[in-house]
mmCIF file of C-alpha atoms in Angstrom:
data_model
loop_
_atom_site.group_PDB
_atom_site.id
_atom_site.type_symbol
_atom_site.label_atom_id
_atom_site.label_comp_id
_atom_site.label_asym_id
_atom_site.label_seq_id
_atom_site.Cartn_x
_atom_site.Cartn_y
_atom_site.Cartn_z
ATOM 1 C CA UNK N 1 10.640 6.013 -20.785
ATOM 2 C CA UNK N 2 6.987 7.295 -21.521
ATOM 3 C CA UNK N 3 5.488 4.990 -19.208
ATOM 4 C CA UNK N 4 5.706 7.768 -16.376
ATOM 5 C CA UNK N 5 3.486 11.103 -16.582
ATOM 6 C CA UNK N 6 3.194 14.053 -14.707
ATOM 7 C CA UNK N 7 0.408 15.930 -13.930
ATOM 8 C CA UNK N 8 1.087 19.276 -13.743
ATOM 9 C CA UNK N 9 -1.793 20.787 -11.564
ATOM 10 C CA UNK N 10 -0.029 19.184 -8.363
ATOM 11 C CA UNK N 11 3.531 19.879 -6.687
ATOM 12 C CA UNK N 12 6.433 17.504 -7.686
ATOM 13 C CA UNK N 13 7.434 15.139 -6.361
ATOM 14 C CA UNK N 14 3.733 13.551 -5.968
ATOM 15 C CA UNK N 15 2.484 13.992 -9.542
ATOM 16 C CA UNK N 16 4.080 10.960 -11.065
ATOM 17 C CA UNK N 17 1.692 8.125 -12.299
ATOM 18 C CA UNK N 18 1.505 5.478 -14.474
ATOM 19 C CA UNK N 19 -0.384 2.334 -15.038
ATOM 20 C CA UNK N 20 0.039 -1.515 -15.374
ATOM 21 C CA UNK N 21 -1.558 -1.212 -19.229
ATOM 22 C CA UNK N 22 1.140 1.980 -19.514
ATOM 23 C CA UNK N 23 4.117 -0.175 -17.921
ATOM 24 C CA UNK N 24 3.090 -2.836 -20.624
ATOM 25 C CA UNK N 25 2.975 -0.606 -23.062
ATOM 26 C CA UNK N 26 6.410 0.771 -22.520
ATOM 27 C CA UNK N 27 7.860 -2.533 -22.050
ATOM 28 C CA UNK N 28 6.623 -4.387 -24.703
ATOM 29 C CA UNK N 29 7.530 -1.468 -27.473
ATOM 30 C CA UNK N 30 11.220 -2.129 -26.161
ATOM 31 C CA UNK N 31 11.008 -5.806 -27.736
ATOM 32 C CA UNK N 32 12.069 -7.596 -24.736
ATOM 33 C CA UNK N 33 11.375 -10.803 -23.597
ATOM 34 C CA UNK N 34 10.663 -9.798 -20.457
ATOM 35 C CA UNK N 35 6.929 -11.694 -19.927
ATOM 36 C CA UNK N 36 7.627 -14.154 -16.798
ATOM 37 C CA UNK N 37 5.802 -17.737 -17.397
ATOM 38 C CA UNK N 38 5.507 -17.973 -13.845
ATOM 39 C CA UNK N 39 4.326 -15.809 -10.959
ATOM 40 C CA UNK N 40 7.497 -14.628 -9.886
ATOM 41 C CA UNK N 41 6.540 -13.202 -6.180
ATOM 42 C CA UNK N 42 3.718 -16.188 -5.450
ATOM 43 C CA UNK N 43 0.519 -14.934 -4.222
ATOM 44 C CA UNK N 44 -1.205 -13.422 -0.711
ATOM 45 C CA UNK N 45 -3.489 -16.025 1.174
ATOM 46 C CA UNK N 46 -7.253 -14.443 0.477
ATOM 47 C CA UNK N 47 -10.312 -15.251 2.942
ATOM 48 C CA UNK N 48 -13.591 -13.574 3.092
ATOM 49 C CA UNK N 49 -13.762 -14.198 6.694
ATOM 50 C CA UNK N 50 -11.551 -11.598 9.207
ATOM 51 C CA UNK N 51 -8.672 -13.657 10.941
ATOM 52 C CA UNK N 52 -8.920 -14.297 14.697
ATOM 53 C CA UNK N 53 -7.229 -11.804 16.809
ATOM 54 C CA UNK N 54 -8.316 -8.629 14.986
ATOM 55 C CA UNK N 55 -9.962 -6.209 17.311
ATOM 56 C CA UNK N 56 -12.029 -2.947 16.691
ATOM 57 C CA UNK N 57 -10.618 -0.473 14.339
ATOM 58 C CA UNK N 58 -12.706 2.629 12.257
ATOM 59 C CA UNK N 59 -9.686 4.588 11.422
ATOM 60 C CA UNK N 60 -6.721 4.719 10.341
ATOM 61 C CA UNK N 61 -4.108 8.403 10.478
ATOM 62 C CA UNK N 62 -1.333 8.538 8.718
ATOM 63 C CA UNK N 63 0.918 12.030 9.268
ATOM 64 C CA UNK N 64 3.009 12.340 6.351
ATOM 65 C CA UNK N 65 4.087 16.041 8.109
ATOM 66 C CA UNK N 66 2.103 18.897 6.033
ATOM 67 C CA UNK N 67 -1.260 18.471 6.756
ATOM 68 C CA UNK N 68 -2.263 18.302 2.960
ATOM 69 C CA UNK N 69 -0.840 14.892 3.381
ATOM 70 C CA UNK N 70 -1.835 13.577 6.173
ATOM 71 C CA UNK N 71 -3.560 10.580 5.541
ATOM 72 C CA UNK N 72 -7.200 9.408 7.132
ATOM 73 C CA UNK N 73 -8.637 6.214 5.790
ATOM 74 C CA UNK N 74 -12.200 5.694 7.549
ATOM 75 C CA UNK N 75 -13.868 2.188 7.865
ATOM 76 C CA UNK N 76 -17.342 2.560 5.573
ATOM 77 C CA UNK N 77 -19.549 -0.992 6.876
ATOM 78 C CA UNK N 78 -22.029 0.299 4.188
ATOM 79 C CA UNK N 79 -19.414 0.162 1.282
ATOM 80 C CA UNK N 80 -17.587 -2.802 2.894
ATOM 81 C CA UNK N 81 -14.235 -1.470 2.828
ATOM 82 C CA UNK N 82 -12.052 1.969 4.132
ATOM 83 C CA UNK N 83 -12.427 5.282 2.420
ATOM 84 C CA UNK N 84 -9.421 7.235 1.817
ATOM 85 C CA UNK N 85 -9.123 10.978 2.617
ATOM 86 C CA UNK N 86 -5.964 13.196 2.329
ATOM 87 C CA UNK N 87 -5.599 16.504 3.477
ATOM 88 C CA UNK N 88 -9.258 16.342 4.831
ATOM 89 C CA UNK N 89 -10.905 15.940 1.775
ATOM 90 C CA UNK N 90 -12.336 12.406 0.102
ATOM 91 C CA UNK N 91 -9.501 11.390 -1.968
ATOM 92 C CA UNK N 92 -10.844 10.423 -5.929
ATOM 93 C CA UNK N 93 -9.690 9.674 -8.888
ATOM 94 C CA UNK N 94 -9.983 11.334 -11.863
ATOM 95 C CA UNK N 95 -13.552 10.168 -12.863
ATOM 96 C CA UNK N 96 -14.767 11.524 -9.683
ATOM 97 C CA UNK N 97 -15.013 8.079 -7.707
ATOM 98 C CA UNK N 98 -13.890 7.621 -3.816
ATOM 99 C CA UNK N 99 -10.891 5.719 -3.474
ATOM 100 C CA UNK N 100 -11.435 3.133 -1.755
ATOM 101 C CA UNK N 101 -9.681 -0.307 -0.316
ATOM 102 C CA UNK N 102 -10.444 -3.720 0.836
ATOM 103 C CA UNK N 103 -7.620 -4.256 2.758
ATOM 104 C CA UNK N 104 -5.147 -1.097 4.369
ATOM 105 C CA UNK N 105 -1.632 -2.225 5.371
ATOM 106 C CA UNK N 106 0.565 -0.520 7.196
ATOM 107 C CA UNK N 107 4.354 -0.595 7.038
ATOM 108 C CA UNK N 108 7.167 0.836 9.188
ATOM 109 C CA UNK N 109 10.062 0.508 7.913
ATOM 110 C CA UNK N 110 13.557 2.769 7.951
ATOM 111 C CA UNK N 111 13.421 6.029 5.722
ATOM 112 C CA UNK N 112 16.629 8.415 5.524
ATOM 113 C CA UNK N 113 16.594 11.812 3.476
ATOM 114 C CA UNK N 114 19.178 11.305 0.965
ATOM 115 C CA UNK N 115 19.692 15.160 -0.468
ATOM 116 C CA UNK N 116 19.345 18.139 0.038
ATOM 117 C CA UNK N 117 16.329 17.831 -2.435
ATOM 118 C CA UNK N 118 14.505 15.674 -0.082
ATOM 119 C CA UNK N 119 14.944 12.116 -1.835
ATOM 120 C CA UNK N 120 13.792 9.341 0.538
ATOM 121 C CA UNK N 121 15.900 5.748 1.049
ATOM 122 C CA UNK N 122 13.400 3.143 1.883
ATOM 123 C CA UNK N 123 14.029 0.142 3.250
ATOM 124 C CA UNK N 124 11.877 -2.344 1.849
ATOM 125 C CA UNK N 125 13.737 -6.170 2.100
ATOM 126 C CA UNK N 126 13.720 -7.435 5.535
ATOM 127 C CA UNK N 127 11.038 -7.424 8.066
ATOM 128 C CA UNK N 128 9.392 -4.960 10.587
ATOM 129 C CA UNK N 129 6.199 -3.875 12.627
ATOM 130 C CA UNK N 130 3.152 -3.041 10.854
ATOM 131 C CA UNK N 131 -1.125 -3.645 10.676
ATOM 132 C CA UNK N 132 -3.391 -4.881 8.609
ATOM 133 C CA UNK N 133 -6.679 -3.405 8.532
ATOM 134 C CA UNK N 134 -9.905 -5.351 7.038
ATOM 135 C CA UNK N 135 -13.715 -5.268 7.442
ATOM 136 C CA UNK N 136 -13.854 -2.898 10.087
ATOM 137 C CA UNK N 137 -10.642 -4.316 12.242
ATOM 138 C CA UNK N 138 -7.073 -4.144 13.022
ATOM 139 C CA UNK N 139 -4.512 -6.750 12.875
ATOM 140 C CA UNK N 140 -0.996 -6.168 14.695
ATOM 141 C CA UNK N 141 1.526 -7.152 12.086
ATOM 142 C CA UNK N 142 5.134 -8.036 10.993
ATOM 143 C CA UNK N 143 5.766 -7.349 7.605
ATOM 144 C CA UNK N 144 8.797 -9.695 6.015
ATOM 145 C CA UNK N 145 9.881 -9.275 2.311
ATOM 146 C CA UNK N 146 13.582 -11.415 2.423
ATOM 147 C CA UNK N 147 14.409 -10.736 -0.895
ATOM 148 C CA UNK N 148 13.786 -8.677 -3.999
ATOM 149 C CA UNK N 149 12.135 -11.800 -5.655
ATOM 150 C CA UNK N 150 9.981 -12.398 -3.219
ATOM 151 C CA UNK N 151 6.573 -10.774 -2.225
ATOM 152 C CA UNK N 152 6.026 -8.863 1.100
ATOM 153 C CA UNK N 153 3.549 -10.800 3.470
ATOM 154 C CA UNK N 154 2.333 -9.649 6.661
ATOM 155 C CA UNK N 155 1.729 -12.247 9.665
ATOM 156 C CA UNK N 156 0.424 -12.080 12.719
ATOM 157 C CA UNK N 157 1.312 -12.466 16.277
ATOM 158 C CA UNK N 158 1.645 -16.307 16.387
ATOM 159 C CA UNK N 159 3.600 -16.688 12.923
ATOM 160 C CA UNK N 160 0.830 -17.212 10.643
ATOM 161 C CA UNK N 161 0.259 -15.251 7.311
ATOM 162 C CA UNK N 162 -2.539 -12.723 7.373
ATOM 163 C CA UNK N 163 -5.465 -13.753 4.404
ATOM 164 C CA UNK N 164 -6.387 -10.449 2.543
ATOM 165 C CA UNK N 165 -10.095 -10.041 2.084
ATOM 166 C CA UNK N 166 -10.838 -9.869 -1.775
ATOM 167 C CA UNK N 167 -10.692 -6.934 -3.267
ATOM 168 C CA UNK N 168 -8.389 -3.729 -3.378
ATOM 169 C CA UNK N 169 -5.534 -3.483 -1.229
ATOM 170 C CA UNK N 170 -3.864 -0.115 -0.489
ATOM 171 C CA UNK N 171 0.034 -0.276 1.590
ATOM 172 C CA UNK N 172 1.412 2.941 3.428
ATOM 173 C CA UNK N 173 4.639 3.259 4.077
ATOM 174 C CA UNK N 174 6.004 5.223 7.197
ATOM 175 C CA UNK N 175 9.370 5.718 8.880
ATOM 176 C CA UNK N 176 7.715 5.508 12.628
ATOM 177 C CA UNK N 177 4.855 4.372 14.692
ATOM 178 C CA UNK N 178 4.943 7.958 15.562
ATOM 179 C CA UNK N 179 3.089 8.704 12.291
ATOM 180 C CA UNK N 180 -0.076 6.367 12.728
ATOM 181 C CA UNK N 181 -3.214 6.417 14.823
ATOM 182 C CA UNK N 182 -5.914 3.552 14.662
ATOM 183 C CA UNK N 183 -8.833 4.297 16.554
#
């Protein structure tokens, strides 16, 4: 409780937010001891340098259905990382900045409607088909999160773990390969 806010000058259900310093916040006041001593999900592998096997990429659609959602991250070689646009405008945050990411990960996965008022089931343990996109490229990946307590990774073709490049990483989440385009 209060670590969730709405904003009301956009449509429900995507005007929740919250933050890590709000999610603190909320959890400390309820006098838990609920701090981990260790790193509970382990870390991603990080290299500055683009894995072998990535080829070409400068965009990245997702099509979330209504056009004001559809989804267009575009690779930026002058910023070093992918700018996000939705519903083909610059996406920014509320200080006026571009959102943008390091690393963009894609990952299909199995989504049901639930109700009638349109709540999504997700799966997110297990594994599936997905990309990674970094400094201008596209990796074809498989995404595996076996458990709850562990982290999702993303590998490549052969088996190995995919290194993140430093910095922001953003993850979309789609129910079909249907729904992206990488050019």
């Amino acid at each position: 409780q209060g670590a969730i806010r709405r904003d009301a000058t956009r449509p429900a259900p995507h005007n929740a937010y919250t933050s890590v310093y709000e999610l603190y916040d909320a959890m400390t006041a309820k006098n838990e001891d609920w701090l981990s001593r260790d790193i509970s999900y382990g870390v991603w592998s990080f290299d500055e340098k683009p894995p072998e096997g990535a080829v070409s990429a400068s965009s990245l659609t997702v099509d979330f259905s209504a056009s004001v959602n559809q989804v267009i991250w575009r690779y930026d070689e002058t910023a070093g990382g992918w700018i996000r646009a939705q519903g083909g405008k610059d996406a920014i945050t509320a200080d006026g900045k571009t959102i943008s990411a390091s690393n963009v990960a894609v990952v299909i996965t199995d989504i049901s409607i639930l109700d009638a008022v349109g709540r999504r089931k997700i799966r997110t343990i297990g594994e599936g088909e997905g990309y990674v996109l970094r400094d201008g490229m596209k990796i074809d990946a498989t995404w595996k999160k076996p458990s709850t307590k562990e982290r999702l990774r993303f590998y490549d073709q052969a088996g190995k773990e995919i290194p993140m490049k430093p910095g922001a990483t953003w993850i979309e989440v789609v129910g079909g390969e249907g729904q992206v385009t990488i050019k």
